Short mmCIF file of C-alpha atoms in Angstrom, two decimals:
data_model
loop_
_atom_site.label_atom_id
_atom_site.label_comp_id
_atom_site.label_asym_id
_atom_site.label_seq_id
_atom_site.Cartn_x
_atom_site.Cartn_y
_atom_site.Cartn_z
CA MET O 286 -42.29 -13.07 111.90
CA LEU O 287 -39.66 -11.53 114.52
CA ILE O 288 -41.20 -11.09 118.14
CA ARG O 289 -39.55 -9.50 120.31
CA ARG O 290 -38.78 -9.37 123.80
CA PRO O 291 -39.68 -6.04 126.04
CA ALA O 292 -36.93 -4.97 127.71
CA ASP O 293 -37.25 -5.83 131.74
CA ILE O 294 -37.33 -1.98 132.51
CA ARG O 295 -39.21 0.09 130.33
CA PRO O 296 -37.87 4.28 130.32
CA SER O 297 -41.69 5.26 130.79
CA GLU O 298 -41.36 3.37 133.82
CA ILE O 299 -37.47 4.01 135.14
CA THR O 300 -37.68 6.84 138.21
CA PRO O 301 -35.51 10.41 137.01
CA GLU O 302 -32.91 11.18 140.06
CA ALA O 303 -34.72 14.08 141.16
CA VAL O 304 -37.92 12.45 141.18
CA PHE O 305 -36.60 9.72 143.70
CA ARG O 306 -34.02 12.08 145.41
CA SER O 307 -36.87 14.19 147.11
CA ARG O 308 -38.69 11.39 147.83
CA ARG O 309 -36.11 10.55 150.22
CA ARG O 310 -36.24 13.77 151.84
CA LEU O 311 -39.68 13.70 151.85
CA LEU O 312 -39.06 10.33 153.49
CA ALA O 313 -36.36 11.12 155.44
CA ALA O 314 -38.36 15.09 156.60
CA ALA O 315 -41.57 13.18 157.32
CA GLY O 316 -40.12 10.03 159.96
CA TYR O 317 -40.37 6.87 160.26
CA ALA O 318 -44.55 6.85 160.85
CA GLY O 319 -44.46 3.51 162.37
CA ALA O 320 -43.75 0.17 160.82
CA GLY O 321 -47.58 0.66 158.97
CA LEU O 322 -46.73 3.10 156.88
CA LEU O 323 -43.45 0.68 155.53
CA LEU O 324 -45.46 -2.83 155.71
CA GLY O 325 -47.85 -1.54 153.31
CA ALA O 326 -46.19 0.91 151.26
CA GLY O 327 -44.42 -1.35 149.64
CA ALA O 328 -40.95 -2.33 148.71
CA GLY O 329 -39.74 0.94 146.62
CA ALA O 330 -40.57 3.80 148.84
CA ALA O 331 -38.18 2.93 151.55
CA GLY O 332 -35.52 2.92 148.25
CA ILE O 333 -35.15 -0.62 148.68
CA PRO O 334 -33.67 -1.63 144.99
CA ALA O 335 -36.22 -3.76 142.79
CA GLY O 336 -35.06 -8.12 143.29
CA HIS O 337 -35.52 -7.85 147.24
CA GLN O 338 -37.61 -11.17 148.20
CA ARG O 339 -41.07 -9.28 150.29
CA LEU O 340 -41.79 -10.89 153.13
CA THR O 341 -46.04 -10.42 154.27
CA GLY O 342 -47.57 -10.90 157.39
CA VAL O 343 -45.03 -8.69 159.55
CA LYS O 344 -46.57 -7.46 162.39
CA GLU O 345 -45.89 -4.38 164.31
CA SER O 346 -44.02 -4.63 167.89
CA PRO O 347 -44.35 -3.32 171.43
CA LEU O 348 -40.60 -4.21 171.72
CA SER O 349 -39.93 -1.76 168.70
CA SER O 350 -37.80 1.90 169.38
CA ARG O 351 -39.24 5.03 167.80
CA GLU O 352 -36.12 5.78 166.65
CA THR O 353 -36.28 6.29 163.23
CA PRO O 354 -34.27 3.94 161.74
CA ASN O 355 -31.40 3.73 158.95
CA SER O 356 -31.83 3.47 155.43
CA PHE O 357 -31.71 0.32 153.64
CA GLU O 358 -28.68 2.10 151.37
CA ASP O 359 -26.35 1.80 155.18
CA ILE O 360 -28.31 -1.15 156.73
CA THR O 361 -26.86 -2.32 153.57
CA HIS O 362 -23.75 -0.98 152.62
CA TYR O 363 -22.04 -1.27 155.78
CA ASN O 364 -21.16 -5.29 157.41
CA ASN O 365 -18.75 -6.73 159.26
CA PHE O 366 -19.33 -10.29 157.94
CA TYR O 367 -16.02 -11.43 157.88
CA GLU O 368 -16.81 -14.79 155.75
CA PHE O 369 -17.23 -12.12 152.51
CA GLY O 370 -14.42 -10.39 153.46
CA PRO O 371 -12.83 -8.11 157.23
CA GLY O 372 -13.58 -4.16 154.82
CA LYS O 373 -16.72 -3.07 155.62
CA SER O 374 -18.38 -2.80 152.64
CA ASP O 375 -16.71 -6.20 151.79
CA PRO O 376 -20.02 -7.93 152.38
CA ALA O 377 -22.34 -5.98 150.41
CA GLU O 378 -19.78 -5.84 146.96
CA GLN O 379 -18.85 -10.27 147.67
CA SER O 380 -21.81 -11.94 148.25
CA ALA O 381 -23.82 -12.30 145.37
CA GLY O 382 -22.94 -15.66 144.98
CA PHE O 383 -24.36 -16.58 148.14
CA ARG O 384 -27.59 -19.29 147.58
CA PRO O 385 -29.60 -18.66 151.07
CA ARG O 386 -31.49 -21.25 149.68
CA PRO O 387 -32.06 -24.72 150.15
CA TRP O 388 -31.23 -24.63 153.49
CA THR O 389 -31.07 -26.49 156.28
CA VAL O 390 -30.32 -26.38 160.52
CA THR O 391 -29.10 -28.93 162.41
CA VAL O 392 -30.55 -29.57 165.83
CA ASP O 393 -28.32 -31.27 169.15
CA GLY O 394 -27.43 -31.35 172.45
CA GLU O 395 -28.93 -31.47 175.03
CA ALA O 396 -33.11 -31.59 174.11
CA GLY O 397 -36.25 -33.37 173.19
CA VAL O 398 -36.36 -32.86 169.17
CA THR O 399 -32.55 -32.66 167.70
CA GLY O 400 -32.62 -33.40 163.73
CA ARG O 401 -32.62 -31.72 160.57
CA PHE O 402 -34.96 -29.09 160.08
CA THR O 403 -35.32 -27.39 156.23
CA LEU O 404 -36.05 -23.25 156.97
CA GLU O 405 -39.64 -24.27 156.30
CA ASP O 406 -39.82 -26.10 158.82
CA ILE O 407 -38.13 -23.79 161.89
CA LEU O 408 -39.75 -21.05 159.95
CA LYS O 409 -43.34 -22.32 159.32
CA PRO O 410 -44.99 -22.09 162.57
CA HIS O 411 -43.81 -18.65 163.66
CA PRO O 412 -45.75 -15.57 163.25
CA LEU O 413 -43.20 -12.88 161.93
CA GLU O 414 -42.91 -9.30 163.82
CA GLU O 415 -40.85 -6.04 163.13
CA ARG O 416 -38.69 -5.23 165.64
CA ILE O 417 -37.01 -1.88 165.59
CA TYR O 418 -33.70 -2.45 167.34
CA ARG O 419 -30.44 -0.24 168.02
CA PHE O 420 -27.96 -2.30 167.08
CA ARG O 421 -24.23 -1.70 168.47
CA CYS O 422 -21.50 -2.51 167.50
CA VAL O 423 -18.42 -3.52 169.65
CA GLU O 424 -16.20 -0.44 167.05
CA ALA O 425 -18.24 2.09 168.92
CA TRP O 426 -20.75 2.69 165.73
CA SER O 427 -24.04 2.65 165.88
CA MET O 428 -27.62 1.90 163.55
CA VAL O 429 -31.12 1.23 164.09
CA ILE O 430 -32.66 -0.99 161.59
CA PRO O 431 -35.90 -2.28 161.57
CA TRP O 432 -35.69 -6.75 161.83
CA VAL O 433 -38.38 -8.94 160.70
CA GLY O 434 -38.07 -11.87 162.62
CA PHE O 435 -39.80 -13.87 165.75
CA PRO O 436 -38.93 -14.66 169.52
CA LEU O 437 -36.05 -17.23 169.51
CA GLY O 438 -37.37 -18.58 172.53
CA ASP O 439 -40.61 -19.43 171.24
CA LEU O 440 -38.56 -21.89 168.24
CA LEU O 441 -35.92 -23.33 170.85
CA ARG O 442 -39.22 -24.51 173.01
CA ARG O 443 -39.85 -26.38 170.12
CA PHE O 444 -37.22 -28.64 170.89
CA LYS O 445 -38.16 -28.80 173.84
CA PRO O 446 -34.50 -28.50 176.25
CA THR O 447 -33.94 -31.11 178.83
CA SER O 448 -32.84 -29.58 181.99
CA ARG O 449 -28.89 -30.17 181.86
CA ALA O 450 -28.81 -27.88 178.24
CA LYS O 451 -27.29 -24.02 180.50
CA TYR O 452 -26.39 -22.27 176.78
CA VAL O 453 -27.65 -22.90 173.19
CA ALA O 454 -24.72 -22.50 170.89
CA PHE O 455 -25.12 -21.35 166.89
CA GLU O 456 -23.06 -21.89 164.35
CA THR O 457 -22.87 -20.60 160.46
CA ILE O 458 -22.39 -22.13 157.10
CA VAL O 459 -18.72 -22.76 155.97
CA ARG O 460 -18.92 -22.28 151.68
CA PRO O 461 -15.74 -20.88 151.22
CA GLN O 462 -16.79 -21.61 147.44
CA GLU O 463 -19.49 -18.64 147.87
CA MET O 464 -17.36 -16.80 150.85
CA PRO O 465 -14.42 -15.84 149.89
CA GLY O 466 -14.08 -14.16 153.37
CA GLN O 467 -13.82 -17.71 154.79
CA ARG O 468 -10.72 -18.51 151.78
CA SER O 469 -8.23 -16.36 154.70
CA HIS O 470 -7.59 -17.90 158.24
CA VAL O 471 -8.16 -14.89 159.09
CA LEU O 472 -11.23 -15.59 162.75
CA ASP O 473 -11.18 -19.52 163.00
CA TRP O 474 -14.27 -20.51 161.18
CA PRO O 475 -16.93 -21.69 160.93
CA TYR O 476 -18.47 -18.13 162.97
CA VAL O 477 -19.33 -19.64 166.58
CA GLU O 478 -21.38 -18.17 169.01
CA GLY O 479 -23.76 -18.55 172.26
CA LEU O 480 -26.36 -17.47 175.03
CA THR O 481 -27.49 -19.15 177.76
CA MET O 482 -30.65 -20.39 177.98
CA ALA O 483 -31.51 -17.21 180.43
CA GLU O 484 -30.85 -15.30 177.48
CA ALA O 485 -31.12 -17.19 174.44
CA MET O 486 -35.20 -17.44 176.39
CA HIS O 487 -35.60 -13.49 177.00
CA PRO O 488 -38.79 -11.61 174.51
CA LEU O 489 -36.10 -9.19 172.82
CA ALA O 490 -33.62 -11.86 171.34
CA ILE O 491 -34.85 -12.55 168.37
CA LEU O 492 -34.26 -15.05 165.05
CA ALA O 493 -34.34 -12.51 161.74
CA VAL O 494 -35.86 -13.08 158.84
CA GLY O 495 -35.46 -9.57 157.49
CA ILE O 496 -35.49 -6.43 157.59
CA TYR O 497 -37.35 -3.52 155.90
CA GLY O 498 -39.80 -5.81 155.62
CA VAL O 499 -37.63 -7.69 152.32
CA GLU O 500 -35.91 -11.11 153.17
CA LEU O 501 -32.82 -11.32 154.29
CA PRO O 502 -29.97 -9.81 152.30
CA ASN O 503 -26.94 -11.45 151.66
CA GLN O 504 -24.95 -9.42 153.19
CA ASN O 505 -26.92 -8.94 157.02
CA GLY O 506 -27.00 -12.36 157.41
CA ALA O 507 -29.55 -14.39 155.00
CA PRO O 508 -31.40 -16.21 155.72
CA LEU O 509 -31.96 -16.70 159.96
CA ARG O 510 -29.22 -14.69 162.07
CA LEU O 511 -29.42 -14.05 165.64
CA VAL O 512 -30.20 -10.71 166.82
CA THR O 513 -29.06 -9.84 170.84
CA PRO O 514 -30.20 -5.81 171.40
CA TRP O 515 -28.21 -5.29 174.54
CA LYS O 516 -24.95 -7.17 173.32
CA TYR O 517 -22.37 -5.86 170.90
CA GLY O 518 -23.02 -6.77 167.19
CA PHE O 519 -20.75 -9.50 166.67
CA LYS O 520 -22.62 -11.95 169.30
CA SER O 521 -26.02 -11.51 166.60
CA ILE O 522 -24.29 -14.99 164.04
CA LYS O 523 -25.33 -14.61 160.50
CA SER O 524 -26.69 -17.76 158.52
CA ILE O 525 -27.37 -20.11 161.26
CA VAL O 526 -27.41 -24.21 160.47
CA ARG O 527 -26.34 -25.42 163.95
CA ILE O 528 -28.42 -24.33 167.56
CA SER O 529 -26.56 -26.57 170.12
CA PHE O 530 -28.37 -27.42 174.20
CA THR O 531 -24.66 -27.02 176.08
CA VAL O 532 -24.23 -27.94 179.37
CA GLN O 533 -20.78 -26.00 179.04
CA GLN O 534 -20.26 -22.64 178.39
CA PRO O 535 -19.80 -22.60 174.10
CA HIS O 536 -16.52 -21.10 172.56
CA THR O 537 -17.09 -17.94 170.10
CA THR O 538 -15.27 -16.72 167.53
CA TRP O 539 -14.00 -13.33 169.26
CA SER O 540 -13.17 -14.66 172.31
CA ALA O 541 -11.10 -17.63 171.24
CA ALA O 542 -9.00 -14.68 168.94
CA ALA O 543 -8.73 -11.88 170.94
CA PRO O 544 -10.50 -13.26 174.76
CA GLU O 545 -8.39 -9.44 176.11
CA GLU O 546 -10.45 -7.46 174.28
CA TYR O 547 -14.46 -10.09 173.43
CA GLY O 548 -15.11 -12.19 176.62
CA PHE O 549 -18.42 -14.28 176.30
CA TYR O 550 -21.56 -11.63 178.06
CA ALA O 551 -20.09 -8.70 175.85
CA ASN O 552 -23.34 -7.12 176.54
CA VAL O 553 -22.88 -3.30 175.51
CA ASN O 554 -21.18 -1.48 178.65
CA PRO O 555 -20.70 2.42 178.45
CA ARG O 556 -18.35 1.54 181.18
CA VAL O 557 -16.06 -1.16 180.06
CA ASP O 558 -13.67 0.73 177.94
CA HIS O 559 -11.98 -2.63 174.86
CA PRO O 560 -8.58 -2.30 175.79
CA ARG O 561 -7.60 0.16 172.72
CA TRP O 562 -10.99 1.98 172.46
CA SER O 563 -13.75 4.14 174.87
CA GLN O 564 -17.07 2.55 175.24
CA ALA O 565 -18.45 5.30 176.42
CA THR O 566 -19.85 7.34 173.12
CA GLU O 567 -20.60 5.93 169.91
CA ARG O 568 -21.27 7.51 166.17
CA ARG O 569 -24.14 7.04 165.14
CA ILE O 570 -24.53 5.46 161.21
CA GLY O 571 -26.14 7.90 158.97
CA SER O 572 -25.77 11.22 161.24
CA ARG O 573 -25.07 14.25 160.05
CA PHE O 574 -21.21 14.95 159.20
CA PHE O 575 -20.74 17.94 162.03
CA SER O 576 -23.28 15.84 164.86
CA PRO O 577 -21.17 14.30 168.00
CA LYS O 578 -21.20 10.53 168.81
CA GLN O 579 -23.89 9.97 171.36
CA PRO O 580 -23.96 8.88 175.08
CA THR O 581 -23.83 4.81 174.94
CA LEU O 582 -26.66 3.64 177.62
CA PRO O 583 -26.06 0.56 179.69
CA PHE O 584 -26.87 -2.62 177.81
CA ASN O 585 -27.75 -0.86 174.51
CA GLY O 586 -31.01 1.58 176.26
CA TYR O 587 -32.01 -2.22 177.55
CA ALA O 588 -31.51 -2.38 180.97
CA ALA O 589 -34.58 -2.21 182.25
CA GLN O 590 -35.88 -5.37 180.11
CA VAL O 591 -32.48 -7.28 180.38
CA ALA O 592 -29.93 -6.49 184.07
CA SER O 593 -31.86 -8.70 185.98
CA LEU O 594 -31.24 -11.05 183.82
CA TYR O 595 -27.25 -10.76 184.98
CA THR O 596 -28.44 -10.18 188.86
CA GLY O 597 -24.63 -10.96 190.62
CA LEU O 598 -23.07 -11.13 187.51
CA ASP O 599 -20.53 -8.98 188.01
CA LEU O 600 -19.80 -6.90 184.69
CA VAL O 601 -16.62 -5.56 184.62
CA ARG O 602 -15.00 -9.21 184.70
CA ASN O 603 -17.74 -10.68 182.69
CA PHE O 604 -17.62 -8.33 179.79
CA MET U 87 17.33 12.83 132.87
CA PRO U 88 14.62 15.33 132.56
CA THR U 89 16.42 18.71 133.20
CA LEU U 90 15.76 21.48 135.99
CA ARG U 91 13.94 23.07 133.74
CA GLN U 92 11.60 20.03 133.46
CA ILE U 93 10.78 19.84 136.94
CA ARG U 94 9.98 22.46 137.63
CA LEU U 95 7.44 23.39 134.88
CA CYS U 96 6.18 19.66 134.84
CA TRP U 97 7.04 16.77 136.85
CA LYS U 98 6.16 19.14 139.74
CA PRO U 99 3.28 20.18 139.65
CA LEU U 100 2.26 16.87 137.95
CA ALA U 101 3.31 15.07 140.83
CA PHE U 102 1.29 17.81 142.87
CA THR U 103 -1.64 17.47 141.05
CA ALA U 104 -1.38 13.45 141.82
CA ALA U 105 -0.76 13.75 145.68
CA LEU U 106 -3.70 16.30 145.98
CA LEU U 107 -5.95 13.64 143.79
CA PRO U 108 -7.08 11.56 147.53
CA LEU U 109 -7.88 14.43 148.56
CA LEU U 110 -9.97 15.76 145.62
CA GLY U 111 -11.01 13.02 146.52
CA LEU U 112 -12.51 12.61 149.39
CA LEU U 113 -14.18 17.14 149.22
CA ALA U 114 -15.98 15.15 146.39
CA GLY U 115 -17.28 12.48 148.49
CA ALA U 116 -18.23 15.13 151.15
CA ALA U 117 -20.01 17.74 148.31
CA GLY U 118 -21.36 14.67 146.38
CA PHE U 119 -20.18 15.69 143.14
CA GLY U 120 -20.81 13.59 140.03
CA GLY U 121 -22.18 10.67 142.45
CA ALA U 122 -19.34 10.63 144.39
CA ARG U 123 -19.88 9.56 148.53
CA LEU U 124 -17.81 9.49 151.52
CA GLY U 125 -20.05 6.33 152.66
CA PRO U 126 -22.57 5.35 155.33
CA ASN U 127 -19.64 7.01 158.02
CA PRO U 128 -17.96 9.45 157.04
CA VAL U 129 -16.28 10.64 159.77
CA GLU U 130 -14.37 7.14 158.95
CA THR U 131 -13.68 7.24 155.37
CA ILE U 132 -11.73 10.51 155.82
CA GLN U 133 -10.30 9.27 159.12
CA ASP U 134 -9.17 6.53 156.97
CA THR U 135 -8.28 7.68 154.22
CA SER U 136 -6.09 10.89 155.59
CA GLY U 137 -4.30 8.24 157.67
CA LEU U 138 -3.76 5.87 154.98
CA TRP U 139 -2.02 8.42 152.65
CA ALA U 140 -0.18 10.02 154.67
CA LEU U 141 1.46 6.52 155.37
CA ARG U 142 1.89 6.43 151.45
CA LEU U 143 3.20 9.77 151.20
CA LEU U 144 5.77 9.31 153.99
CA LEU U 145 6.93 5.89 152.37
CA VAL U 146 7.34 7.38 148.71
CA THR U 147 9.34 10.74 150.86
CA LEU U 148 11.54 7.76 152.35
CA CYS U 149 11.75 6.30 148.66
CA VAL U 150 13.68 9.64 147.60
CA THR U 151 16.66 8.87 149.14
CA PRO U 152 17.06 5.95 147.72
CA LEU U 153 16.41 6.12 144.22
CA ARG U 154 19.00 8.18 144.35
CA TRP U 155 21.54 6.42 144.71
CA ALA U 156 20.50 4.05 142.23
CA THR U 157 20.50 6.34 139.83
CA GLY U 158 23.70 7.76 140.61
CA GLN U 159 22.36 11.62 139.73
CA ALA U 160 20.32 14.28 142.61
CA TRP U 161 16.97 15.18 140.10
CA PRO U 162 15.18 12.51 142.55
CA LEU U 163 16.49 15.40 145.52
CA GLN U 164 14.10 17.61 144.56
CA PHE U 165 10.65 16.36 145.56
CA ARG U 166 11.75 14.87 148.46
CA ARG U 167 10.43 18.21 150.63
CA MET U 168 7.38 18.15 148.86
CA LEU U 169 6.60 15.10 148.75
CA GLY U 170 7.37 15.15 152.56
CA LEU U 171 5.01 18.12 152.94
CA PHE U 172 2.20 16.66 151.29
CA ALA U 173 2.48 13.53 154.44
CA PHE U 174 2.39 16.15 157.09
CA ALA U 175 -1.19 17.75 155.46
CA TYR U 176 -3.13 14.27 155.39
CA ALA U 177 -1.40 13.47 158.69
CA ALA U 178 -2.56 17.52 159.68
CA LEU U 179 -6.43 16.70 157.77
CA HIS U 180 -6.27 13.09 159.90
CA PHE U 181 -6.05 14.60 162.79
CA ALA U 182 -7.81 18.08 162.83
CA ASN U 183 -10.12 15.16 161.43
CA TYR U 184 -10.26 13.04 164.98
CA LEU U 185 -10.52 16.26 166.30
CA LEU U 186 -13.33 17.88 164.65
CA LEU U 187 -15.26 15.60 163.43
CA ASP U 188 -14.56 12.61 165.13
CA ARG U 189 -14.48 13.81 168.69
CA ALA U 190 -16.90 17.60 168.21
CA LEU U 191 -13.95 18.77 169.29
CA ASP U 192 -15.13 16.81 173.21
CA ALA U 193 -11.77 18.52 175.39
CA GLY U 194 -12.69 15.64 178.10
CA GLU U 195 -12.50 11.92 175.10
CA ILE U 196 -9.71 13.74 173.43
CA THR U 197 -7.90 14.56 176.53
CA GLY U 198 -8.47 10.67 177.73
CA ASP U 199 -6.96 9.62 174.18
CA LEU U 200 -4.32 10.86 174.57
CA THR U 201 -3.51 9.94 177.85
CA ARG U 202 -4.50 6.24 177.76
CA ARG U 203 -4.92 4.73 174.01
CA PRO U 204 -1.84 4.05 173.13
CA TYR U 205 -2.31 4.17 169.80
CA ILE U 206 -3.11 7.49 169.28
CA ILE U 207 -0.30 8.40 171.99
CA ILE U 208 2.18 6.98 169.65
CA GLY U 209 0.22 8.35 165.51
CA PHE U 210 0.29 11.57 168.25
CA VAL U 211 3.62 11.87 168.34
CA ALA U 212 4.39 10.80 165.39
CA LEU U 213 2.20 14.34 163.97
CA LEU U 214 4.46 16.34 166.72
CA LEU U 215 8.42 14.32 164.39
CA LEU U 216 6.31 14.83 161.16
CA ALA U 217 5.32 18.89 161.99
CA ALA U 218 8.76 19.46 163.36
CA LEU U 219 10.58 18.72 160.57
CA ALA U 220 7.27 20.11 157.95
CA ALA U 221 8.29 24.25 160.72
CA THR U 222 12.62 23.62 159.66
CA SER U 223 10.95 22.40 155.89
CA THR U 224 12.17 26.52 154.45
CA ALA U 225 15.97 26.82 153.68
CA GLY U 226 15.69 29.62 155.87
CA TRP U 227 15.83 26.67 158.64
CA ARG U 228 17.73 24.57 156.81
CA ARG U 229 20.85 27.14 156.22
CA ARG U 230 19.90 28.23 160.25
CA LEU U 231 20.73 25.18 161.04
CA GLY U 232 23.98 24.34 159.04
CA GLN U 233 24.81 19.56 159.85
CA ARG U 234 21.91 20.22 162.32
CA TRP U 235 18.63 19.72 159.95
CA GLN U 236 19.69 16.26 159.14
CA ALA U 237 20.44 14.49 161.99
CA LEU U 238 17.01 15.94 163.05
CA HIS U 239 15.37 15.25 159.51
CA GLN U 240 16.23 12.29 160.17
CA ALA U 241 12.84 12.00 162.87
CA ILE U 242 11.30 10.32 159.46
CA TYR U 243 11.88 7.36 159.99
CA PRO U 244 11.16 6.89 164.06
CA ALA U 245 7.92 9.11 162.44
CA GLY U 246 7.25 6.20 160.08
CA LEU U 247 7.84 3.56 162.43
CA LEU U 248 5.09 4.96 164.66
CA ALA U 249 2.88 5.86 161.66
CA CYS U 250 3.20 1.59 160.73
CA TRP U 251 3.11 0.90 164.50
CA HIS U 252 -0.60 3.28 164.94
CA PHE U 253 -2.06 1.47 161.15
CA TRP U 254 -1.22 -1.78 163.14
CA TRP U 255 -2.70 -1.02 166.78
CA GLN U 256 -5.75 -0.20 165.56
CA VAL U 257 -6.70 -2.85 163.47
CA LYS U 258 -8.92 -5.09 164.98
CA LYS U 259 -7.51 -8.16 162.88
CA ASP U 260 -6.72 -9.21 160.15
CA HIS U 261 -2.72 -7.31 160.02
CA THR U 262 -2.61 -7.45 155.72
CA ALA U 263 -2.63 -4.74 155.04
CA PRO U 264 -0.34 -2.83 158.19
CA LEU U 265 1.91 -6.20 157.51
CA TRP U 266 2.87 -4.96 153.78
CA TYR U 267 3.67 -1.28 154.91
CA CYS U 268 5.52 -2.27 158.12
CA VAL U 269 7.82 -4.60 154.92
CA ILE U 270 8.05 -0.90 153.01
CA LEU U 271 9.41 0.62 155.30
CA LEU U 272 11.65 -1.94 157.13
CA ALA U 273 13.49 -2.35 153.59
CA LEU U 274 13.84 1.47 152.99
CA LEU U 275 15.42 1.51 156.94
CA GLY U 276 17.49 -1.53 155.86
CA LEU U 277 19.06 -0.40 152.91
CA ARG U 278 19.75 3.46 154.77
CA ALA U 279 21.69 0.68 156.93
CA TRP U 280 22.62 -1.68 155.12
CA ARG U 281 24.23 1.20 152.77
CA ALA U 282 25.47 3.04 156.20
CA ARG U 283 27.45 -0.19 156.98
CA TRP U 284 28.61 -0.97 153.53
CA GLN U 285 28.88 1.83 151.73
CA PRO U 286 30.93 5.04 153.10
CA PRO U 287 29.38 8.56 151.59
CA PRO U 288 31.14 9.41 148.57
CA GLY U 289 33.38 12.52 148.95
#
């Protein structure tokens, strides 16, 4: 007897293009009516393709922006992730072979608790929150992204940093077989970043494990990435495998590559131009064709929360 | 060897259509024809595509003379003006997109760029050179300028160098692509220098 396996998707289940396009228009028109709509409505409703693992128990956060997030498509197809190539579409096109599980994170340096931890160990005690943040790239474009994650400080406290710990350093995985960009020497691998302890403990700094209520796609830094919304995007290091508590200010990849163009702090600052282009304005990705660039805000609009971290610091010299 | 009639009726229209394809691609993407898209940052897509094709067509224009030397025939010259005008047209689109869509005609921002941003300044100078060449590309101007026409139109060499430099300078980190364009340009200019030095012009 011939038993046929059912096809994965029956023709009757496929939504005609006209229908899903009209749904998208409806969603755009309705705006982003609170995280609840999205988190409750299921992945399909936000235009999220099938195959993305949903995250459960995600709570809203009062720290979220009220701005309309960019589409899932924009957030996942316009990325700087040089490990997968230098072009904006490279990460989406070249990251399918990356395997973010199993995953471990090494914690070392000036802390009471150090060692190698599985991703599950890292995540277990932390309730997930949705944080809708503005994201400003140093290249003068921006998005609004509904991250899912938890406060970085909550994790760091578990390792009991000593009083000698002044900085936290982060390192991205090196896997040239899975990350084609790492086969070229366009940057010095591994990608490294760092924060002062005060910055790392700030409630706005999060480790993200998802966007739009689903697990982080590979091109967005799966399975664990930093998000510091008041800093240029390159600070928000992706696919983290090492967290080190240090006495000295750690090296960071972009400031090593071009020290006159990218600093350690990299706070969003419309008054300090990049040597080659202006930082006064930014292009919001996904805005309409004829919409002009919008003004960039100090600390990307988070000045009220974070400016006190930098009292007495010359932000022009420490760019 | 193609006859003049074949060039006019067949090869030139074909080359014209081919040179138009990048523009048609952008228009299709902007209108959403056949599922074409310009990506999440359409203004940047138009900026990069038009700039890249301006430079590519400038290099193709510079291939005409070496091709004439290589073949010993005059027919490549039939394409030179058209290719050069296309290079200028894409450069003009590149600049228009910057003015209209990227800067939304903000006079303050544009003036700031044209006085403070070196890579924009050199790109603008290259555009002015190409504009001068496009304006004097007609048979009438060629006749009026006589000997000086040839000298003036050698301004495509500095325009090419400035365009490559402009490309090089705006890249954030990976210079592979601009490097290739620079190598090709320098090879095309080197051929001319070599020939001027070692081979006296015929006649």
